[in-house]
Amino acid sequence: MVELKTDSSIDAMHAAGQFVARALTAVREAAGVGVSLLELDEVAREVLREAGATSPFLGYRPSFAPTPFPAVICASVNDAIVHGIPTAYRLRDGDLLSVDCGAELDGWAGDSALTFTVGTPRPADLRLIETAERALAAGIDAAVVGNRIGDIAYAIGSVCRAAGYGIPDGFGGHGIGRRMHEDPGVPNEGRPGRGMKLRHGMALAIEPMLVASGRDDYHAAADGWTLKTNDGSRAAHAEHTVAITDSGPRILTAR
């Protein structure tokens, strides 16, 4: 079931989303060669603590997970697509890092992600990141009243495929509100004009995931959480929480 949010509820989600944005900005500023993923997780924890917010990631355990998630960010390096667990790994020059973060404040959730390079960037990585951001922007542009979920999926998928990138099978965005994951699902590829019609008050986490090699397959790492490309190619992830409104899409996690 999809819960339509009131305008005041959307404002409350925006408040939560702004702390997600602050946490991601702080993590990006703290990231550098020699910094560990655990240290970046602590940076995000401090932002949430200061805000009086909690993490929907910490302790989260969906049916596929062997253990509860132990951190407030997902930190996915190089060939990790999503769900990377922060470890003592220290970032190296040229690493590609995707960071996903959520927050819950006053009963409402926000969720966002970004990908960036550490140290000296590879041109191929910059192109991958730019395409992920373009795909996200295209999905958001399609998130208007009267369109359908398929229109968002088609917009994202068209950008990714035109650039020659893969789209991990079965993963995409989701509804969001009082919980981090709600209905409906938001695929990263699909046919326009299909799926649920978008209405004022819907809130969606739109999140393209791209694989540099053009392949769609992946596997779970030994930790049971991290999804990695099968061929070792690099991946990027971009995400915003977006409210569907009569005046157009409202990005609740804008940085």
Short mmCIF file of C-alpha atoms in Angstrom, two decimals:
data_model
loop_
_atom_site.label_atom_id
_atom_site.label_comp_id
_atom_site.label_asym_id
_atom_site.label_seq_id
_atom_site.Cartn_x
_atom_site.Cartn_y
_atom_site.Cartn_z
CA MET A 1 0.00 0.00 0.00
CA VAL A 2 1.25 3.48 -0.87
CA GLU A 3 0.79 6.20 1.74
CA LEU A 4 0.20 9.68 0.32
CA LYS A 5 1.95 12.27 2.46
CA THR A 6 0.44 15.58 3.46
CA ASP A 7 2.31 18.77 2.69
CA SER A 8 3.34 19.04 6.34
CA SER A 9 4.61 15.46 6.26
CA ILE A 10 6.68 16.26 3.18
CA ASP A 11 8.16 19.22 5.08
CA ALA A 12 9.05 16.85 7.93
CA MET A 13 10.69 14.47 5.45
CA HIS A 14 12.65 17.39 4.07
CA ALA A 15 14.00 18.07 7.57
CA ALA A 16 15.20 14.46 7.82
CA GLY A 17 16.57 14.63 4.29
CA GLN A 18 18.66 17.68 5.05
CA PHE A 19 20.54 15.80 7.76
CA VAL A 20 21.20 12.99 5.28
CA ALA A 21 22.59 15.63 2.92
CA ARG A 22 24.77 17.08 5.69
CA ALA A 23 26.10 13.64 6.59
CA LEU A 24 27.01 12.85 2.98
CA THR A 25 28.68 16.23 2.54
CA ALA A 26 30.68 15.70 5.73
CA VAL A 27 31.74 12.22 4.63
CA ARG A 28 32.84 13.46 1.24
CA GLU A 29 34.88 16.26 2.82
CA ALA A 30 36.51 13.83 5.26
CA ALA A 31 37.35 11.20 2.65
CA GLY A 32 40.92 11.10 1.43
CA VAL A 33 43.86 8.82 0.86
CA GLY A 34 44.59 6.93 4.09
CA VAL A 35 41.19 7.54 5.69
CA SER A 36 39.37 4.36 6.73
CA LEU A 37 35.78 3.51 5.92
CA LEU A 38 35.11 3.12 9.65
CA GLU A 39 36.32 6.68 10.18
CA LEU A 40 33.89 7.90 7.53
CA ASP A 41 31.07 6.03 9.24
CA GLU A 42 31.92 7.83 12.48
CA VAL A 43 31.73 11.18 10.66
CA ALA A 44 28.17 10.39 9.56
CA ARG A 45 27.24 9.12 13.03
CA GLU A 46 28.34 12.42 14.55
CA VAL A 47 26.16 14.42 12.15
CA LEU A 48 23.14 12.29 13.03
CA ARG A 49 23.87 12.52 16.77
CA GLU A 50 24.08 16.30 16.64
CA ALA A 51 20.75 16.41 14.80
CA GLY A 52 19.01 14.08 17.24
CA ALA A 53 18.36 11.77 14.29
CA THR A 54 18.68 8.00 14.14
CA SER A 55 19.89 5.73 11.37
CA PRO A 56 17.52 3.39 9.53
CA PHE A 57 20.60 1.52 8.29
CA LEU A 58 22.02 0.62 11.70
CA GLY A 59 20.66 -2.77 12.77
CA TYR A 60 18.60 -3.18 9.58
CA ARG A 61 18.21 -6.82 8.63
CA PRO A 62 16.15 -7.73 5.56
CA SER A 63 15.41 -11.35 4.75
CA PHE A 64 18.52 -11.84 2.60
CA ALA A 65 20.97 -10.54 5.20
CA PRO A 66 22.92 -12.97 7.41
CA THR A 67 23.48 -10.29 10.06
CA PRO A 68 22.07 -6.86 10.98
CA PHE A 69 23.79 -4.00 9.17
CA PRO A 70 26.47 -2.64 11.54
CA ALA A 71 26.86 0.95 10.33
CA VAL A 72 25.03 4.19 9.45
CA ILE A 73 26.48 4.41 5.94
CA CYS A 74 27.03 1.95 3.13
CA ALA A 75 30.54 2.45 1.78
CA SER A 76 31.08 0.66 -1.54
CA VAL A 77 34.57 0.81 -3.07
CA ASN A 78 35.47 0.28 -6.73
CA ASP A 79 33.76 -2.95 -7.88
CA ALA A 80 31.24 -2.86 -5.01
CA ILE A 81 27.89 -1.64 -6.34
CA VAL A 82 25.90 -1.07 -3.14
CA HIS A 83 25.54 -2.17 0.51
CA GLY A 84 29.26 -2.10 1.31
CA ILE A 85 29.95 -2.50 5.03
CA PRO A 86 32.43 0.07 6.40
CA THR A 87 35.62 -1.68 7.48
CA ALA A 88 39.18 -0.73 8.48
CA TYR A 89 40.05 -0.50 4.77
CA ARG A 90 41.97 2.73 4.14
CA LEU A 91 41.20 4.59 0.95
CA ARG A 92 43.84 4.59 -1.76
CA ASP A 93 44.65 7.06 -4.48
CA GLY A 94 42.26 6.55 -7.37
CA ASP A 95 39.58 4.66 -5.44
CA LEU A 96 35.96 5.09 -6.50
CA LEU A 97 33.67 5.36 -3.46
CA SER A 98 29.88 5.22 -3.29
CA VAL A 99 28.32 6.31 0.01
CA ASP A 100 24.67 5.72 0.90
CA CYS A 101 23.15 7.23 4.04
CA GLY A 102 19.75 7.48 5.70
CA ALA A 103 18.24 9.32 8.65
CA GLU A 104 15.05 9.15 10.66
CA LEU A 105 13.84 12.29 12.40
CA ASP A 106 10.49 12.81 14.14
CA GLY A 107 9.14 9.62 12.58
CA TRP A 108 10.12 10.36 8.97
CA ALA A 109 12.94 8.98 6.85
CA GLY A 110 15.34 10.29 4.21
CA ASP A 111 17.74 8.33 2.00
CA SER A 112 20.43 9.50 -0.43
CA ALA A 113 23.68 8.40 -2.04
CA LEU A 114 26.57 9.78 -4.06
CA THR A 115 29.72 8.50 -5.72
CA PHE A 116 33.07 10.28 -5.88
CA THR A 117 36.74 9.63 -6.52
CA VAL A 118 39.53 9.71 -3.95
CA GLY A 119 42.80 11.39 -4.86
CA THR A 120 43.70 11.32 -8.54
CA PRO A 121 40.55 10.61 -10.58
CA ARG A 122 40.41 8.26 -13.53
CA PRO A 123 38.66 9.83 -16.55
CA ALA A 124 36.53 6.70 -16.95
CA ASP A 125 35.35 7.04 -13.34
CA LEU A 126 34.41 10.68 -13.83
CA ARG A 127 32.33 9.72 -16.86
CA LEU A 128 30.64 6.95 -14.88
CA ILE A 129 29.78 9.34 -12.03
CA GLU A 130 28.52 12.02 -14.42
CA THR A 131 26.26 9.50 -16.12
CA ALA A 132 24.88 8.27 -12.80
CA GLU A 133 24.02 11.85 -11.85
CA ARG A 134 22.43 12.46 -15.26
CA ALA A 135 20.38 9.29 -14.92
CA LEU A 136 19.21 10.41 -11.48
CA ALA A 137 18.29 13.85 -12.84
CA ALA A 138 16.35 12.25 -15.71
CA GLY A 139 14.45 10.04 -13.27
CA ILE A 140 13.60 13.02 -11.09
CA ASP A 141 12.44 15.03 -14.11
CA ALA A 142 10.02 12.20 -14.93
CA ALA A 143 8.65 12.13 -11.35
CA VAL A 144 5.65 14.34 -12.04
CA VAL A 145 1.96 14.01 -11.27
CA GLY A 146 0.21 12.03 -14.00
CA ASN A 147 3.30 10.10 -15.11
CA ARG A 148 3.83 6.49 -14.09
CA ILE A 149 6.59 4.56 -12.35
CA GLY A 150 7.57 3.17 -15.75
CA ASP A 151 8.30 6.68 -16.99
CA ILE A 152 10.89 7.13 -14.23
CA ALA A 153 12.39 3.71 -14.96
CA TYR A 154 12.54 4.42 -18.69
CA ALA A 155 14.20 7.79 -18.17
CA ILE A 156 16.91 6.29 -15.95
CA GLY A 157 17.50 3.24 -18.12
CA SER A 158 17.72 5.27 -21.32
CA VAL A 159 20.57 7.39 -19.97
CA CYS A 160 22.46 4.38 -18.61
CA ARG A 161 22.13 2.21 -21.71
CA ALA A 162 22.95 5.04 -24.12
CA ALA A 163 26.26 5.47 -22.31
CA GLY A 164 26.98 1.74 -22.54
CA TYR A 165 26.64 0.95 -18.84
CA GLY A 166 25.08 -2.03 -17.11
CA ILE A 167 22.14 -1.87 -14.71
CA PRO A 168 22.20 -4.46 -11.89
CA ASP A 169 19.29 -6.88 -12.29
CA GLY A 170 16.50 -6.55 -9.76
CA PHE A 171 17.75 -3.49 -7.89
CA GLY A 172 16.30 0.00 -7.92
CA GLY A 173 14.56 2.62 -5.85
CA HIS A 174 11.58 2.45 -3.52
CA GLY A 175 8.89 4.35 -1.75
CA ILE A 176 9.88 6.05 1.47
CA GLY A 177 8.15 7.79 4.35
CA ARG A 178 7.65 6.56 7.88
CA ARG A 179 9.95 3.69 6.95
CA MET A 180 13.02 3.67 4.76
CA HIS A 181 11.57 1.07 2.39
CA GLU A 182 7.93 1.34 1.38
CA ASP A 183 5.87 0.66 -1.73
CA PRO A 184 6.17 1.16 -4.64
CA GLY A 185 9.35 -0.22 -6.11
CA VAL A 186 11.09 2.06 -8.62
CA PRO A 187 13.05 0.03 -11.22
CA ASN A 188 16.05 1.51 -12.99
CA GLU A 189 14.85 0.27 -16.37
CA GLY A 190 11.37 -0.17 -17.78
CA ARG A 191 8.73 0.78 -20.31
CA PRO A 192 7.12 4.22 -20.33
CA GLY A 193 3.44 4.52 -19.51
CA ARG A 194 3.47 1.40 -17.34
CA GLY A 195 3.06 0.92 -13.61
CA MET A 196 1.48 2.96 -10.84
CA LYS A 197 0.35 6.48 -11.65
CA LEU A 198 2.20 9.20 -9.76
CA ARG A 199 0.11 11.36 -7.42
CA HIS A 200 0.70 14.38 -5.24
CA GLY A 201 2.01 13.20 -1.87
CA MET A 202 3.98 10.17 -3.04
CA ALA A 203 7.62 10.04 -1.90
CA LEU A 204 10.23 7.98 -3.71
CA ALA A 205 13.90 7.18 -3.29
CA ILE A 206 15.16 7.23 -6.87
CA GLU A 207 18.56 5.54 -7.21
CA PRO A 208 20.30 4.53 -10.43
CA MET A 209 23.16 2.04 -10.12
CA LEU A 210 25.58 1.71 -13.03
CA VAL A 211 28.20 -0.90 -13.93
CA ALA A 212 31.07 0.37 -16.09
CA SER A 213 31.50 -2.78 -18.21
CA GLY A 214 27.90 -2.79 -19.44
CA ARG A 215 27.08 -6.07 -17.71
CA ASP A 216 24.09 -6.47 -15.40
CA ASP A 217 25.22 -9.43 -13.31
CA TYR A 218 26.65 -9.29 -9.79
CA HIS A 219 27.21 -11.42 -6.70
CA ALA A 220 27.07 -11.03 -2.94
CA ALA A 221 30.44 -10.84 -1.19
CA ALA A 222 31.34 -13.10 1.73
CA ASP A 223 29.86 -10.61 4.21
CA GLY A 224 26.41 -11.34 2.76
CA TRP A 225 25.72 -7.64 2.23
CA THR A 226 28.06 -6.11 -0.33
CA LEU A 227 26.99 -6.56 -3.95
CA LYS A 228 29.95 -6.69 -6.33
CA THR A 229 30.28 -6.80 -10.10
CA ASN A 230 31.09 -10.24 -11.44
CA ASP A 231 33.82 -9.02 -13.78
CA GLY A 232 35.54 -6.67 -11.32
CA SER A 233 34.48 -3.55 -13.21
CA ARG A 234 33.66 -0.39 -11.29
CA ALA A 235 30.21 0.80 -10.29
CA ALA A 236 28.49 4.04 -9.30
CA HIS A 237 25.35 4.84 -7.32
CA ALA A 238 23.36 8.10 -7.08
CA GLU A 239 20.19 8.64 -5.06
CA HIS A 240 17.79 11.30 -3.80
CA THR A 241 14.54 11.19 -1.85
CA VAL A 242 11.94 12.98 -3.95
CA ALA A 243 8.37 14.07 -3.21
CA ILE A 244 5.82 14.09 -6.01
CA THR A 245 3.89 17.38 -5.82
CA ASP A 246 1.45 19.28 -7.98
CA SER A 247 4.14 21.90 -8.53
CA GLY A 248 6.74 19.35 -9.63
CA PRO A 249 9.27 17.02 -8.03
CA ARG A 250 10.73 18.25 -4.74
CA ILE A 251 14.19 16.89 -3.87
CA LEU A 252 14.16 16.35 -0.11
CA THR A 253 17.82 15.35 0.20
CA ALA A 254 19.35 18.09 -1.99
CA ARG A 255 22.91 18.89 -0.97
#
